[in-house]
mmCIF file of C-alpha atoms in Angstrom:
data_model
loop_
_atom_site.group_PDB
_atom_site.id
_atom_site.type_symbol
_atom_site.label_atom_id
_atom_site.label_comp_id
_atom_site.label_asym_id
_atom_site.label_seq_id
_atom_site.Cartn_x
_atom_site.Cartn_y
_atom_site.Cartn_z
ATOM 1 C CA GLU A 1 0.727 2.688 4.108
ATOM 2 C CA ASP A 2 -1.889 4.524 6.154
ATOM 3 C CA GLN A 3 -3.672 7.133 4.090
ATOM 4 C CA VAL A 4 -6.545 9.625 4.231
ATOM 5 C CA THR A 5 -8.187 11.088 1.133
ATOM 6 C CA GLN A 6 -10.894 13.725 1.269
ATOM 7 C CA SER A 7 -13.265 14.659 -1.520
ATOM 8 C CA PRO A 8 -14.213 16.931 -3.027
ATOM 9 C CA GLU A 9 -11.325 19.369 -2.581
ATOM 10 C CA ALA A 10 -13.753 22.263 -2.716
ATOM 11 C CA LEU A 11 -17.531 22.578 -2.632
ATOM 12 C CA ARG A 12 -19.794 25.558 -3.201
ATOM 13 C CA LEU A 13 -23.403 25.281 -2.054
ATOM 14 C CA GLN A 14 -26.357 27.599 -1.822
ATOM 15 C CA GLU A 15 -27.653 28.301 1.658
ATOM 16 C CA GLY A 16 -30.053 25.488 2.583
ATOM 17 C CA GLU A 17 -28.624 23.055 0.023
ATOM 18 C CA SER A 18 -27.658 19.867 1.878
ATOM 19 C CA SER A 19 -24.620 17.801 0.865
ATOM 20 C CA SER A 20 -21.982 15.367 2.091
ATOM 21 C CA LEU A 21 -18.210 15.438 2.375
ATOM 22 C CA ASN A 22 -16.252 12.210 1.998
ATOM 23 C CA CYS A 23 -13.214 10.894 3.854
ATOM 24 C CA SER A 24 -11.747 7.632 2.557
ATOM 25 C CA TYR A 25 -9.113 5.992 4.673
ATOM 26 C CA THR A 26 -6.678 3.115 4.696
ATOM 27 C CA VAL A 27 -5.292 2.216 8.085
ATOM 28 C CA SER A 28 -4.071 -0.949 9.743
ATOM 29 C CA GLY A 29 -6.472 -1.073 12.660
ATOM 30 C CA LEU A 30 -8.531 2.041 13.246
ATOM 31 C CA ARG A 31 -8.347 3.487 16.710
ATOM 32 C CA GLY A 32 -10.408 6.549 15.891
ATOM 33 C CA LEU A 33 -11.507 8.871 13.102
ATOM 34 C CA PHE A 34 -11.749 12.585 13.743
ATOM 35 C CA TRP A 35 -13.496 15.491 12.044
ATOM 36 C CA TYR A 36 -12.321 19.055 12.489
ATOM 37 C CA ARG A 37 -13.424 22.415 11.170
ATOM 38 C CA GLN A 38 -10.794 25.014 10.322
ATOM 39 C CA ASP A 39 -11.359 28.680 9.578
ATOM 40 C CA PRO A 40 -8.697 30.594 7.608
ATOM 41 C CA GLY A 41 -5.616 31.385 9.692
ATOM 42 C CA LYS A 42 -6.974 29.585 12.761
ATOM 43 C CA GLY A 43 -6.380 26.267 14.448
ATOM 44 C CA PRO A 44 -8.616 23.280 13.695
ATOM 45 C CA GLU A 45 -11.694 23.023 15.910
ATOM 46 C CA PHE A 46 -12.696 19.542 17.045
ATOM 47 C CA LEU A 47 -16.100 18.306 15.860
ATOM 48 C CA PHE A 48 -16.426 14.526 16.257
ATOM 49 C CA THR A 49 -14.607 11.301 17.068
ATOM 50 C CA LEU A 50 -15.913 8.024 15.610
ATOM 51 C CA TYR A 51 -14.602 4.681 16.796
ATOM 52 C CA SER A 52 -16.257 1.859 14.887
ATOM 53 C CA ALA A 53 -18.181 1.119 11.706
ATOM 54 C CA GLY A 54 -21.869 1.983 11.981
ATOM 55 C CA GLU A 55 -21.347 4.754 14.473
ATOM 56 C CA GLU A 56 -23.019 8.129 13.902
ATOM 57 C CA LYS A 57 -22.704 11.444 15.723
ATOM 58 C CA GLU A 58 -24.597 14.704 15.312
ATOM 59 C CA LYS A 59 -24.029 18.301 16.206
ATOM 60 C CA GLU A 60 -26.415 21.003 15.022
ATOM 61 C CA ARG A 61 -26.478 20.806 11.200
ATOM 62 C CA LEU A 62 -23.637 18.279 11.022
ATOM 63 C CA LYS A 63 -23.810 14.495 11.136
ATOM 64 C CA ALA A 64 -20.796 12.199 10.843
ATOM 65 C CA THR A 65 -21.005 8.540 9.883
ATOM 66 C CA LEU A 66 -18.389 5.799 9.653
ATOM 67 C CA THR A 67 -17.939 2.616 7.627
ATOM 68 C CA LYS A 68 -14.931 0.320 7.413
ATOM 69 C CA LYS A 69 -13.487 2.300 4.515
ATOM 70 C CA GLU A 70 -14.866 5.824 4.719
ATOM 71 C CA SER A 71 -16.590 8.494 6.710
ATOM 72 C CA PHE A 72 -19.131 11.046 5.609
ATOM 73 C CA LEU A 73 -19.837 14.452 7.050
ATOM 74 C CA HIS A 74 -23.408 15.346 6.144
ATOM 75 C CA ILE A 75 -24.374 19.002 6.253
ATOM 76 C CA THR A 76 -28.096 19.677 6.414
ATOM 77 C CA ALA A 77 -29.522 23.044 5.357
ATOM 78 C CA PRO A 78 -26.147 24.808 5.682
ATOM 79 C CA LYS A 79 -25.758 28.479 6.507
ATOM 80 C CA PRO A 80 -23.001 30.868 5.374
ATOM 81 C CA GLU A 81 -21.330 30.532 8.794
ATOM 82 C CA ASP A 82 -20.698 26.854 8.009
ATOM 83 C CA SER A 83 -18.171 27.957 5.399
ATOM 84 C CA ALA A 84 -14.780 26.566 6.418
ATOM 85 C CA THR A 85 -12.311 23.815 5.611
ATOM 86 C CA TYR A 86 -13.345 20.457 7.041
ATOM 87 C CA LEU A 87 -10.518 18.109 7.971
ATOM 88 C CA CYS A 88 -10.641 14.373 8.533
ATOM 89 C CA ALA A 89 -7.956 12.454 10.433
ATOM 90 C CA VAL A 90 -7.399 8.854 11.484
ATOM 91 C CA GLN A 91 -5.427 7.337 14.305
ATOM 92 C CA ALA A 92 -3.875 3.929 13.753
ATOM 93 C CA ARG A 93 -3.974 1.369 16.527
ATOM 94 C CA ARG A 94 -0.563 0.024 15.515
ATOM 95 C CA ASP A 95 1.506 3.100 16.314
ATOM 96 C CA ASP A 96 -1.002 5.742 17.479
ATOM 97 C CA LYS A 97 0.093 8.119 14.722
ATOM 98 C CA ILE A 98 -2.540 10.532 13.490
ATOM 99 C CA ILE A 99 -2.817 11.271 9.792
ATOM 100 C CA PHE A 100 -4.802 14.189 8.415
ATOM 101 C CA GLY A 101 -6.420 14.498 5.010
ATOM 102 C CA LYS A 102 -5.945 17.686 3.006
ATOM 103 C CA GLY A 103 -9.457 18.865 3.724
ATOM 104 C CA THR A 104 -12.561 19.986 1.864
ATOM 105 C CA ARG A 105 -13.036 23.744 1.457
ATOM 106 C CA LEU A 106 -16.751 24.409 1.872
ATOM 107 C CA HIS A 107 -18.293 27.686 0.779
ATOM 108 C CA ILE A 108 -21.952 28.397 1.482
ATOM 109 C CA LEU A 109 -23.454 31.180 -0.597
ATOM 110 C CA PRO A 110 -26.216 33.327 0.963
ATOM 111 C CA ASP B 1 -11.196 29.060 22.736
ATOM 112 C CA SER B 2 -9.621 25.593 22.934
ATOM 113 C CA GLY B 3 -7.540 26.353 26.025
ATOM 114 C CA VAL B 4 -4.274 25.733 24.172
ATOM 115 C CA THR B 5 -2.033 28.782 23.922
ATOM 116 C CA GLN B 6 0.803 29.415 21.508
ATOM 117 C CA THR B 7 3.350 32.195 21.342
ATOM 118 C CA PRO B 8 4.298 34.133 19.382
ATOM 119 C CA LYS B 9 1.405 34.572 16.947
ATOM 120 C CA HIS B 10 3.674 35.766 14.168
ATOM 121 C CA LEU B 11 7.383 35.405 13.605
ATOM 122 C CA ILE B 12 9.444 36.861 10.763
ATOM 123 C CA THR B 13 13.061 35.852 10.463
ATOM 124 C CA ALA B 14 15.834 35.298 7.933
ATOM 125 C CA THR B 15 17.245 32.167 6.373
ATOM 126 C CA GLY B 16 19.839 30.415 8.508
ATOM 127 C CA GLN B 17 18.367 31.675 11.761
ATOM 128 C CA ARG B 18 16.969 29.726 14.707
ATOM 129 C CA VAL B 19 13.594 30.277 16.378
ATOM 130 C CA THR B 20 11.653 28.790 19.279
ATOM 131 C CA LEU B 21 7.901 28.348 19.331
ATOM 132 C CA ARG B 22 6.101 27.847 22.614
ATOM 133 C CA CYS B 23 2.938 25.952 23.506
ATOM 134 C CA SER B 24 0.957 25.597 26.721
ATOM 135 C CA PRO B 25 -1.519 22.698 26.693
ATOM 136 C CA ARG B 26 -5.015 22.670 28.146
ATOM 137 C CA SER B 27 -5.147 22.218 31.877
ATOM 138 C CA GLY B 28 -4.945 18.502 32.645
ATOM 139 C CA ASP B 29 -3.702 17.431 29.208
ATOM 140 C CA LEU B 30 -0.514 15.397 29.257
ATOM 141 C CA SER B 31 0.113 15.062 25.530
ATOM 142 C CA VAL B 32 1.389 17.783 23.240
ATOM 143 C CA TYR B 33 1.581 17.486 19.471
ATOM 144 C CA TRP B 34 3.263 19.716 16.918
ATOM 145 C CA TYR B 35 2.064 20.137 13.340
ATOM 146 C CA GLN B 36 3.229 22.107 10.335
ATOM 147 C CA GLN B 37 0.652 23.398 7.870
ATOM 148 C CA SER B 38 1.596 24.818 4.512
ATOM 149 C CA LEU B 39 -0.666 25.624 1.591
ATOM 150 C CA ASP B 40 0.354 22.656 -0.513
ATOM 151 C CA GLN B 41 0.972 20.035 2.160
ATOM 152 C CA GLY B 42 -1.916 20.310 4.563
ATOM 153 C CA LEU B 43 -1.400 19.395 8.223
ATOM 154 C CA GLN B 44 1.816 17.426 8.706
ATOM 155 C CA PHE B 45 2.380 15.736 12.034
ATOM 156 C CA LEU B 46 5.832 16.513 13.423
ATOM 157 C CA ILE B 47 6.154 15.081 16.901
ATOM 158 C CA GLN B 48 4.247 14.119 20.058
ATOM 159 C CA TYR B 49 5.291 14.332 23.692
ATOM 160 C CA TYR B 50 3.511 12.635 26.557
ATOM 161 C CA ASN B 51 4.264 13.722 30.109
ATOM 162 C CA GLY B 52 7.739 14.922 29.214
ATOM 163 C CA GLU B 53 8.806 12.062 26.986
ATOM 164 C CA GLU B 54 8.821 11.725 23.230
ATOM 165 C CA ARG B 55 5.929 9.464 22.220
ATOM 166 C CA ALA B 56 5.714 9.528 18.426
ATOM 167 C CA LYS B 57 7.659 11.053 15.584
ATOM 168 C CA GLY B 58 6.322 12.103 12.219
ATOM 169 C CA ASN B 59 7.874 14.005 9.370
ATOM 170 C CA ILE B 60 10.138 16.131 11.520
ATOM 171 C CA LEU B 61 13.368 17.367 9.963
ATOM 172 C CA GLU B 62 16.688 16.899 11.755
ATOM 173 C CA ARG B 63 16.977 20.701 11.925
ATOM 174 C CA PHE B 64 13.867 20.725 14.127
ATOM 175 C CA SER B 65 13.661 19.563 17.717
ATOM 176 C CA ALA B 66 11.154 19.742 20.518
ATOM 177 C CA GLN B 67 10.854 19.132 24.207
ATOM 178 C CA GLN B 68 8.188 19.082 26.892
ATOM 179 C CA PHE B 69 9.009 20.520 30.280
ATOM 180 C CA PRO B 70 7.945 19.369 33.778
ATOM 181 C CA ASP B 71 5.124 21.941 33.793
ATOM 182 C CA LEU B 72 3.970 20.294 30.505
ATOM 183 C CA HIS B 73 4.525 23.272 28.257
ATOM 184 C CA SER B 74 6.404 22.475 25.095
ATOM 185 C CA GLU B 75 8.837 24.231 22.801
ATOM 186 C CA LEU B 76 9.570 23.561 19.144
ATOM 187 C CA ASN B 77 13.016 24.673 18.017
ATOM 188 C CA LEU B 78 13.629 25.315 14.330
ATOM 189 C CA SER B 79 17.201 25.929 13.208
ATOM 190 C CA SER B 80 19.093 26.698 9.988
ATOM 191 C CA LEU B 81 15.822 28.012 8.655
ATOM 192 C CA GLU B 82 15.049 27.801 4.951
ATOM 193 C CA LEU B 83 12.460 29.589 2.844
ATOM 194 C CA GLY B 84 10.446 26.378 2.673
ATOM 195 C CA ASP B 85 10.000 26.347 6.442
ATOM 196 C CA SER B 86 7.561 29.242 6.152
ATOM 197 C CA ALA B 87 4.261 27.839 7.385
ATOM 198 C CA LEU B 88 1.706 27.805 10.166
ATOM 199 C CA TYR B 89 2.869 25.757 13.135
ATOM 200 C CA PHE B 90 0.156 24.344 15.352
ATOM 201 C CA CYS B 91 0.346 22.816 18.741
ATOM 202 C CA ALA B 92 -2.397 20.510 19.987
ATOM 203 C CA SER B 93 -2.973 18.790 23.289
ATOM 204 C CA SER B 94 -4.954 15.814 24.503
ATOM 205 C CA VAL B 95 -5.733 14.132 27.767
ATOM 206 C CA ALA B 96 -4.646 10.706 26.673
ATOM 207 C CA GLY B 97 -1.470 9.374 25.150
ATOM 208 C CA THR B 98 -2.737 6.077 26.474
ATOM 209 C CA ARG B 99 -3.451 2.990 24.478
ATOM 210 C CA TYR B 100 -6.669 1.505 23.122
ATOM 211 C CA PRO B 101 -9.590 1.840 23.756
ATOM 212 C CA SER B 102 -9.172 5.547 24.317
ATOM 213 C CA THR B 103 -8.377 7.888 21.475
ATOM 214 C CA ASP B 104 -6.310 11.004 21.408
ATOM 215 C CA THR B 105 -8.907 13.643 20.594
ATOM 216 C CA GLN B 106 -6.778 16.728 20.105
ATOM 217 C CA TYR B 107 -7.493 20.378 20.813
ATOM 218 C CA PHE B 108 -5.538 22.835 18.717
ATOM 219 C CA GLY B 109 -4.004 26.170 19.558
ATOM 220 C CA PRO B 110 -4.310 29.254 17.344
ATOM 221 C CA GLY B 111 -0.947 28.635 15.676
ATOM 222 C CA THR B 112 2.275 30.531 15.036
ATOM 223 C CA ARG B 113 2.761 31.913 11.553
ATOM 224 C CA LEU B 114 6.430 31.681 10.633
ATOM 225 C CA THR B 115 7.765 33.665 7.692
ATOM 226 C CA VAL B 116 11.340 33.050 6.594
ATOM 227 C CA LEU B 117 12.750 35.749 4.306
#
């Protein structure tokens, strides 16, 4: 069964304290892995799509990486405005269904 | 602003009632997806339409149905509502709906918050 697990569930960091969020996945043929940011009460905001193991993408303080079993979202020198829930999702090549993880709630303290 | 619009923003109704949620995709996007998000379940994929036809089905209850119209807007109909249907309902759209090697990067609307009393 295709599955996405994100860890940790919640993370509190001091401003400037770098860290990584993990997304472990099991899927029969990966078509794509997605990262989204979601603020409370709002729709998820697209961040990255990764297609194959070894791929990396960056955007401001965020960098996403992909292996055959997991993806990491690295946050460098975070600021309070980076506080949000970060969602990971995978799309299976077999049936194109997209499965979301439950997210990591990130809180950056000033 | 993702370009995806959803109406209404909030909806309060009673058990047993029926409601319709509306979604307009981004200009040029052919695929529309519906998701339900509750506190304990996270984002649950309900259904996808591509250019007017049902493309994929997720955990959608029989009491729920959807359709996509010729102008590509979509409606999600929820009937015989129960307390447990209270949730945020998101619509997303994407350009694709095509097969590999493209992927269906989705852009989400602001959501409709449904409260069933």
